[in-house]
Amino acid sequence: MSSELLPHTLEPHPVTGMYNGKFGLWLFLASEVMLFGALFSAYILLRTHGDFPSHEETTLNYKIGALNTFLLITSSVTMVMAWASFKLNEPSKGKLYLWLTVFLSVAFLVIKIKFEYLHKIHHGITPDTSTFYAIYYCMTGLHGLHILGGVIVMLYFLLPGFGLWRKNPEQFTNRIECTGLYWHFVDLVWIFLFPVFYLL
Amino acid sequence: MASSIEEVRKSVRLYLMVFGALGVLTIVTVLASSLNVSVAVGVFVALAIASVKGTLVATYFMHLLGERSTLYWVLILAAFFFLLLILIPVMMHSETVHLIDQVT
Amino acid sequence: MSSDHTHNPGFIRKYVFSVDHKVIGVQYAVTSLIFLFFGFSLMMIMRWQLAYPGDAIPLIGGWLGQYLVDNNGVLLPEGYNALGAMHGTIMVFLGVVPLAVGGFGNYVMPLQIGAPDMAFPRLNMASYWVYVLGGIAMLASFFVPGGAANSGWTSYPPLSVIANVDNAHHFWNGQTIWLLGMVLLITSSLLGSVNFIVTIVHLRVKGLTMFRLPFFVWAQLVTSFLLLLAFPPLEAAGVLQLMDRAFDTSFFMPTGLVVSGVVRDEYAGGGSPLLWQHLFWFLAHPEVYVLILPALGIIGEIIANNTRRPLWGYKTLVYSVVFLGFMSFVVWAHHMFLTGMGTTMSNFFQTTTMIISIPSVVILTAMLLSLWNASIRFNVPMLFALSFLPMFAIGGLTGLPLGLSASDIQLHDTYYVIGHFHYVVAPGTIMALFAGIYFWFPKVTGRKMSTLLGHLHFWPTLLFMNVIFGPMLIIGLRGVSRRLWDQTEYVLGAEVQGWTVMSSWGAWMLGLSQLPFIINFFYSAVAGKKSVENPWKATTLEWAAPSPPPHGNFAEVPVVYRGPYEYSVPGAKEDFQPQHLSDAKLS
Ligand code: HEM
Ligand SMILES: [Cu+2]
């Protein structure tokens, strides 16, 4: 079945107001809410239940965290600008913004891995050090994987996938919109991870 | 749903304003964490600020503002079950208290 | 996305990596039937040890390998645990769910809503192949050092975290592969559920409003929401347990754990085994509704068709199913009454559990009332469907004492529990799935299954299902624990050993009784009597497509004029009014 023939691939459904891809992506995000919900729940449990190191005992550097928060927020803006540019039929601007997003997210990952994970591991702080680090590595690691996934998708649309823009700009823009929804969600998760791990 | 060209053009300015707000709030939350308040207040303030930021991202960047009720229902459902998950530690906490009661 | 290569796909694209929902549905169905039989075979082996403890397993005992049997071919206790854990896992996650949702849902649902395919055909293909990968992982785990996972399908820590310790240095041990397999299976279900929901909401043809949907589609819609929202917490928990195993973290490991006199200080401690139980049952209770709702959907279709009357209380059924789905998220801790969670929590969860039984009873009652005074056509699908009703009723009613925290103290973790939930999933769901196979077979293959072989399959199956699971309720009430390698070691177990022997013979006979089905299935697929488009004179849209439906399903997009079950409408020419025929065409 070629998907051009499927209803609502492009035009929004009259009741839901969404095209298929967007609805599907939102459903996926709903499941992500549950995924991270379970992890936040685990965090609260570990923290309130016993042997959890106090904030003073942990050694996360909030400055690095804040810098990374900044990078991600900025990448969210460049992402939404990329979508707006494609929507306004300005593909070169859109591409530029998308590249900027990729750049910012890679910067995020590099900082996270080089100056946080590797640095910590170098000092012998690994997931089994305490339940704090266990959940820290787990949640930020999973979040990092989400970032990585997003970067791969963006690179796909910038390089081999860009051909779709010439064939069907509307569909291409829709896909950028979906990528954006995902991206903002990943940003949103970080907005909570940052205070939870670095500030509290 | 910012669909027409005009609307998109207008919303670009909005995005930049939201960006500014998110940046300011990040600074505020860092500053607030250095205040000398009790843990409970600290947690409350930090989560409140994060929630405001999250809401900004969802309503403007993710265009939740312009969506229809189908999506709202799905998200309300997910939010409800999310709350249930978050309540698990509370439930388990009541259980420890209960056991301690029995011991003492 | 591009249409250029879809016109003349090669063999591989057409039958192996197909994006057609019908091919994928058949792939799911066949794969999961094989897994069902495999999971059942594990149980047939275990039943030998239970009936004749310490006797070598006949015929195949020598081949089972060092992780399952000793040199004489006697099932080892560890081997028993591994088979039990894998039986549960395979039956639930690789057998019933993929058949009910992946098989029936994929094949029938798009046809019933008049869609040319699923909303995301390639995602659909991905779901199937991720499922296959998960299945391969589970199968492979039998062969790694230490054998397959043996901590039950529930995988409770701390047991599951320290399971296979001898092979802990070895990353690829059974328990770890089980976790990885589960992550794959969960991912597959997630992709599938997104696809199902978008398809049902967006791809209905003109005129097919939500309240004109066949009951089966409603059941699939609610099921998809359960999969979408209940599975991720288990995925998270799976990742946590994986970290406990692979990196010695202590998410589920309490401080100061001592196992068999050895202090396990490689774990820093501070975690809680109960956290796993909460996250596991947060999924696994909704999961049991994933096992049952599609079955109810199938039964609804077949009953309406063979009573030649509208389903009794269609809207009530729909509201009940939706309510059931919602409530299934708020009952999970009824599996944990004995964890010391306190009376407040117990009271809360026993109340919600009693509430959730109401819509189940409503559904069953509505189906029973549909039969009242009808002139029933007793064809093979209908026989299976009819047998489902009392079996599911027994399963449901025996569940009530388990949902009350006081009586659960006695019954928890006994064979009574095993008897109870198997009445729901085996004589219940499995009978419904058979009913569905006999019912939709002509649509899928264009041929009918043999009625004689169908009867030869149905009667012994119904009989032996009860011979197996009835005794379990009895020995459970007498207090025999589940997951026992040899119940005769205990006086109370030895006293009821006769029932266990009977149950085992029932299981082997049930195995034999599947022969007519297997023959029927393959023989009829190639040489069965040719069937017409609508052999059962049914009303829903799948019967408006040719049998088997071509690529794209409908020659022209159908339009729907009426509700799903307009049978025996007074004054009408025929006793059924297909949804896609206008009044003008019918008169
Ligand atoms: C139809 C033939 C079946 C037979 C004879 C059978 C038999 C059994 C028996 C005897 C046990 C208890 C083993 C023990 O406690 O030591 C068991 C456990 C179990 N069965 Fe089945 N079963 C059948 C079908 C199914 C189906 C269709 C499902 C699921 C949809 C299923 C799911 C389970 C689960 C989840 C367990 C618990 C495993 C554990 O203890 O971790 N079974 N089965
Ligand atoms: Cu339950």
mmCIF file of N, CA and C in Angstrom, chain C residues 450-501:
data_model
loop_
_atom_site.group_PDB
_atom_site.id
_atom_site.type_symbol
_atom_site.label_atom_id
_atom_site.label_comp_id
_atom_site.label_asym_id
_atom_site.label_seq_id
_atom_site.Cartn_x
_atom_site.Cartn_y
_atom_site.Cartn_z
ATOM 1 N N SER C 450 -12.998 -27.702 7.514
ATOM 2 C CA SER C 450 -13.888 -28.857 7.584
ATOM 3 C C SER C 450 -14.696 -28.856 8.877
ATOM 4 N N THR C 451 -15.989 -29.076 8.764
ATOM 5 C CA THR C 451 -16.850 -29.075 9.947
ATOM 6 C C THR C 451 -16.613 -30.319 10.789
ATOM 7 N N LEU C 452 -16.423 -31.473 10.119
ATOM 8 C CA LEU C 452 -16.209 -32.711 10.862
ATOM 9 C C LEU C 452 -14.972 -32.593 11.740
ATOM 10 N N LEU C 453 -13.852 -32.191 11.123
ATOM 11 C CA LEU C 453 -12.633 -32.029 11.906
ATOM 12 C C LEU C 453 -12.828 -30.962 12.977
ATOM 13 N N GLY C 454 -13.627 -29.966 12.672
ATOM 14 C CA GLY C 454 -13.908 -28.931 13.654
ATOM 15 C C GLY C 454 -14.564 -29.502 14.896
ATOM 16 N N HIS C 455 -15.529 -30.400 14.671
ATOM 17 C CA HIS C 455 -16.181 -31.033 15.823
ATOM 18 C C HIS C 455 -15.203 -31.915 16.575
ATOM 19 N N LEU C 456 -14.372 -32.656 15.801
ATOM 20 C CA LEU C 456 -13.380 -33.526 16.438
ATOM 21 C C LEU C 456 -12.390 -32.706 17.262
ATOM 22 N N HIS C 457 -12.230 -31.456 16.906
ATOM 23 C CA HIS C 457 -11.337 -30.575 17.641
ATOM 24 C C HIS C 457 -12.057 -29.995 18.852
ATOM 25 N N PHE C 458 -13.280 -29.533 18.627
ATOM 26 C CA PHE C 458 -13.971 -28.779 19.670
ATOM 27 C C PHE C 458 -14.284 -29.611 20.907
ATOM 28 N N TRP C 459 -14.935 -30.755 20.722
ATOM 29 C CA TRP C 459 -15.448 -31.469 21.900
ATOM 30 C C TRP C 459 -14.337 -31.931 22.826
ATOM 31 N N PRO C 460 -13.317 -32.643 22.307
ATOM 32 C CA PRO C 460 -12.243 -33.026 23.249
ATOM 33 C C PRO C 460 -11.526 -31.812 23.849
ATOM 34 N N THR C 461 -11.351 -30.757 23.074
ATOM 35 C CA THR C 461 -10.662 -29.586 23.627
ATOM 36 C C THR C 461 -11.426 -29.045 24.822
ATOM 37 N N LEU C 462 -12.728 -28.884 24.657
ATOM 38 C CA LEU C 462 -13.529 -28.356 25.769
ATOM 39 C C LEU C 462 -13.450 -29.282 26.981
ATOM 40 N N LEU C 463 -13.551 -30.586 26.706
ATOM 41 C CA LEU C 463 -13.512 -31.537 27.813
ATOM 42 C C LEU C 463 -12.177 -31.448 28.552
ATOM 43 N N PHE C 464 -11.084 -31.549 27.803
ATOM 44 C CA PHE C 464 -9.787 -31.657 28.475
ATOM 45 C C PHE C 464 -9.354 -30.342 29.118
ATOM 46 N N MET C 465 -9.784 -29.239 28.566
ATOM 47 C CA MET C 465 -9.493 -27.974 29.240
ATOM 48 C C MET C 465 -9.986 -28.041 30.681
ATOM 49 N N ASN C 466 -11.183 -28.602 30.853
ATOM 50 C CA ASN C 466 -11.740 -28.671 32.202
ATOM 51 C C ASN C 466 -11.087 -29.755 33.042
ATOM 52 N N VAL C 467 -10.672 -30.837 32.370
ATOM 53 C CA VAL C 467 -9.961 -31.887 33.109
ATOM 54 C C VAL C 467 -8.641 -31.343 33.648
ATOM 55 N N ILE C 468 -8.027 -30.419 32.896
ATOM 56 C CA ILE C 468 -6.758 -29.844 33.356
ATOM 57 C C ILE C 468 -6.986 -28.864 34.497
ATOM 58 N N PHE C 469 -7.871 -27.908 34.269
ATOM 59 C CA PHE C 469 -7.889 -26.754 35.168
ATOM 60 C C PHE C 469 -8.856 -26.902 36.334
ATOM 61 N N GLY C 470 -9.881 -27.757 36.199
ATOM 62 C CA GLY C 470 -10.757 -27.996 37.338
ATOM 63 C C GLY C 470 -9.981 -28.499 38.550
ATOM 64 N N PRO C 471 -9.186 -29.575 38.386
ATOM 65 C CA PRO C 471 -8.418 -30.088 39.525
ATOM 66 C C PRO C 471 -7.495 -29.039 40.154
ATOM 67 N N MET C 472 -6.999 -28.126 39.344
ATOM 68 C CA MET C 472 -6.100 -27.121 39.919
ATOM 69 C C MET C 472 -6.816 -26.279 40.963
ATOM 70 N N LEU C 473 -8.086 -25.966 40.679
ATOM 71 C CA LEU C 473 -8.844 -25.196 41.668
ATOM 72 C C LEU C 473 -8.953 -25.992 42.966
ATOM 73 N N ILE C 474 -9.149 -27.303 42.808
ATOM 74 C CA ILE C 474 -9.343 -28.141 43.997
ATOM 75 C C ILE C 474 -8.057 -28.238 44.817
ATOM 76 N N ILE C 475 -6.952 -28.582 44.157
ATOM 77 C CA ILE C 475 -5.735 -28.738 44.951
ATOM 78 C C ILE C 475 -5.271 -27.394 45.495
ATOM 79 N N GLY C 476 -5.616 -26.342 44.799
ATOM 80 C CA GLY C 476 -5.270 -25.017 45.318
ATOM 81 C C GLY C 476 -6.042 -24.702 46.587
ATOM 82 N N LEU C 477 -7.324 -25.050 46.585
ATOM 83 C CA LEU C 477 -8.109 -24.823 47.797
ATOM 84 C C LEU C 477 -7.568 -25.643 48.967
ATOM 85 N N ARG C 478 -6.971 -26.778 48.639
ATOM 86 C CA ARG C 478 -6.370 -27.583 49.703
ATOM 87 C C ARG C 478 -5.039 -26.999 50.158
ATOM 88 N N GLY C 479 -4.535 -25.992 49.474
ATOM 89 C CA GLY C 479 -3.348 -25.289 49.959
ATOM 90 C C GLY C 479 -2.055 -25.616 49.253
ATOM 91 N N VAL C 480 -2.106 -26.327 48.124
ATOM 92 C CA VAL C 480 -0.859 -26.637 47.429
ATOM 93 C C VAL C 480 -0.337 -25.389 46.703
ATOM 94 N N SER C 481 0.944 -25.071 46.926
ATOM 95 C CA SER C 481 1.533 -23.886 46.311
ATOM 96 C C SER C 481 1.744 -24.070 44.826
ATOM 97 N N ARG C 482 1.744 -22.967 44.108
ATOM 98 C CA ARG C 482 2.157 -23.017 42.707
ATOM 99 C C ARG C 482 3.681 -23.086 42.656
ATOM 100 N N ARG C 483 4.209 -23.287 41.461
ATOM 101 C CA ARG C 483 5.652 -23.334 41.222
ATOM 102 C C ARG C 483 6.353 -24.385 42.072
ATOM 103 N N LEU C 484 5.668 -25.508 42.324
ATOM 104 C CA LEU C 484 6.289 -26.585 43.081
ATOM 105 C C LEU C 484 6.790 -27.649 42.124
ATOM 106 N N TRP C 485 8.030 -28.086 42.352
ATOM 107 C CA TRP C 485 8.619 -29.112 41.499
ATOM 108 C C TRP C 485 8.029 -30.478 41.842
ATOM 109 N N ASP C 486 7.732 -30.669 43.128
ATOM 110 C CA ASP C 486 7.208 -31.958 43.564
ATOM 111 C C ASP C 486 6.309 -31.753 44.774
ATOM 112 N N GLN C 487 5.001 -31.749 44.528
ATOM 113 C CA GLN C 487 4.104 -31.452 45.642
ATOM 114 C C GLN C 487 3.989 -32.604 46.629
ATOM 115 N N THR C 488 4.404 -33.834 46.215
ATOM 116 C CA THR C 488 4.258 -34.974 47.127
ATOM 117 C C THR C 488 5.249 -34.907 48.285
ATOM 118 N N GLU C 489 6.201 -33.974 48.223
ATOM 119 C CA GLU C 489 7.099 -33.780 49.362
ATOM 120 C C GLU C 489 6.331 -33.288 50.586
ATOM 121 N N TYR C 490 5.152 -32.745 50.351
ATOM 122 C CA TYR C 490 4.354 -32.232 51.465
ATOM 123 C C TYR C 490 3.145 -33.124 51.643
ATOM 124 N N VAL C 491 2.758 -33.314 52.894
ATOM 125 C CA VAL C 491 1.640 -34.204 53.149
ATOM 126 C C VAL C 491 0.391 -33.729 52.420
ATOM 127 N N LEU C 492 0.121 -32.426 52.523
ATOM 128 C CA LEU C 492 -1.132 -31.967 51.918
ATOM 129 C C LEU C 492 -1.087 -32.092 50.399
ATOM 130 N N GLY C 493 0.113 -32.027 49.851
ATOM 131 C CA GLY C 493 0.238 -32.206 48.408
ATOM 132 C C GLY C 493 0.075 -33.667 48.026
ATOM 133 N N ALA C 494 0.697 -34.553 48.836
ATOM 134 C CA ALA C 494 0.617 -35.981 48.527
ATOM 135 C C ALA C 494 -0.829 -36.448 48.551
ATOM 136 N N GLU C 495 -1.611 -35.871 49.464
ATOM 137 C CA GLU C 495 -3.002 -36.288 49.566
ATOM 138 C C GLU C 495 -3.795 -36.025 48.296
ATOM 139 N N VAL C 496 -3.453 -34.974 47.587
ATOM 140 C CA VAL C 496 -4.243 -34.623 46.403
ATOM 141 C C VAL C 496 -3.504 -34.945 45.112
ATOM 142 N N GLN C 497 -2.478 -35.788 45.210
ATOM 143 C CA GLN C 497 -1.679 -36.098 44.023
ATOM 144 C C GLN C 497 -2.542 -36.680 42.912
ATOM 145 N N GLY C 498 -3.586 -37.421 43.275
ATOM 146 C CA GLY C 498 -4.465 -37.997 42.259
ATOM 147 C C GLY C 498 -5.018 -36.944 41.310
ATOM 148 N N TRP C 499 -5.432 -35.842 41.855
ATOM 149 C CA TRP C 499 -5.953 -34.764 41.013
ATOM 150 C C TRP C 499 -4.874 -34.243 40.070
ATOM 151 N N THR C 500 -3.644 -34.181 40.569
ATOM 152 C CA THR C 500 -2.553 -33.670 39.737
ATOM 153 C C THR C 500 -2.276 -34.617 38.574
ATOM 154 N N VAL C 501 -2.332 -35.931 38.861
ATOM 155 C CA VAL C 501 -2.137 -36.900 37.779
ATOM 156 C C VAL C 501 -3.232 -36.717 36.723
#
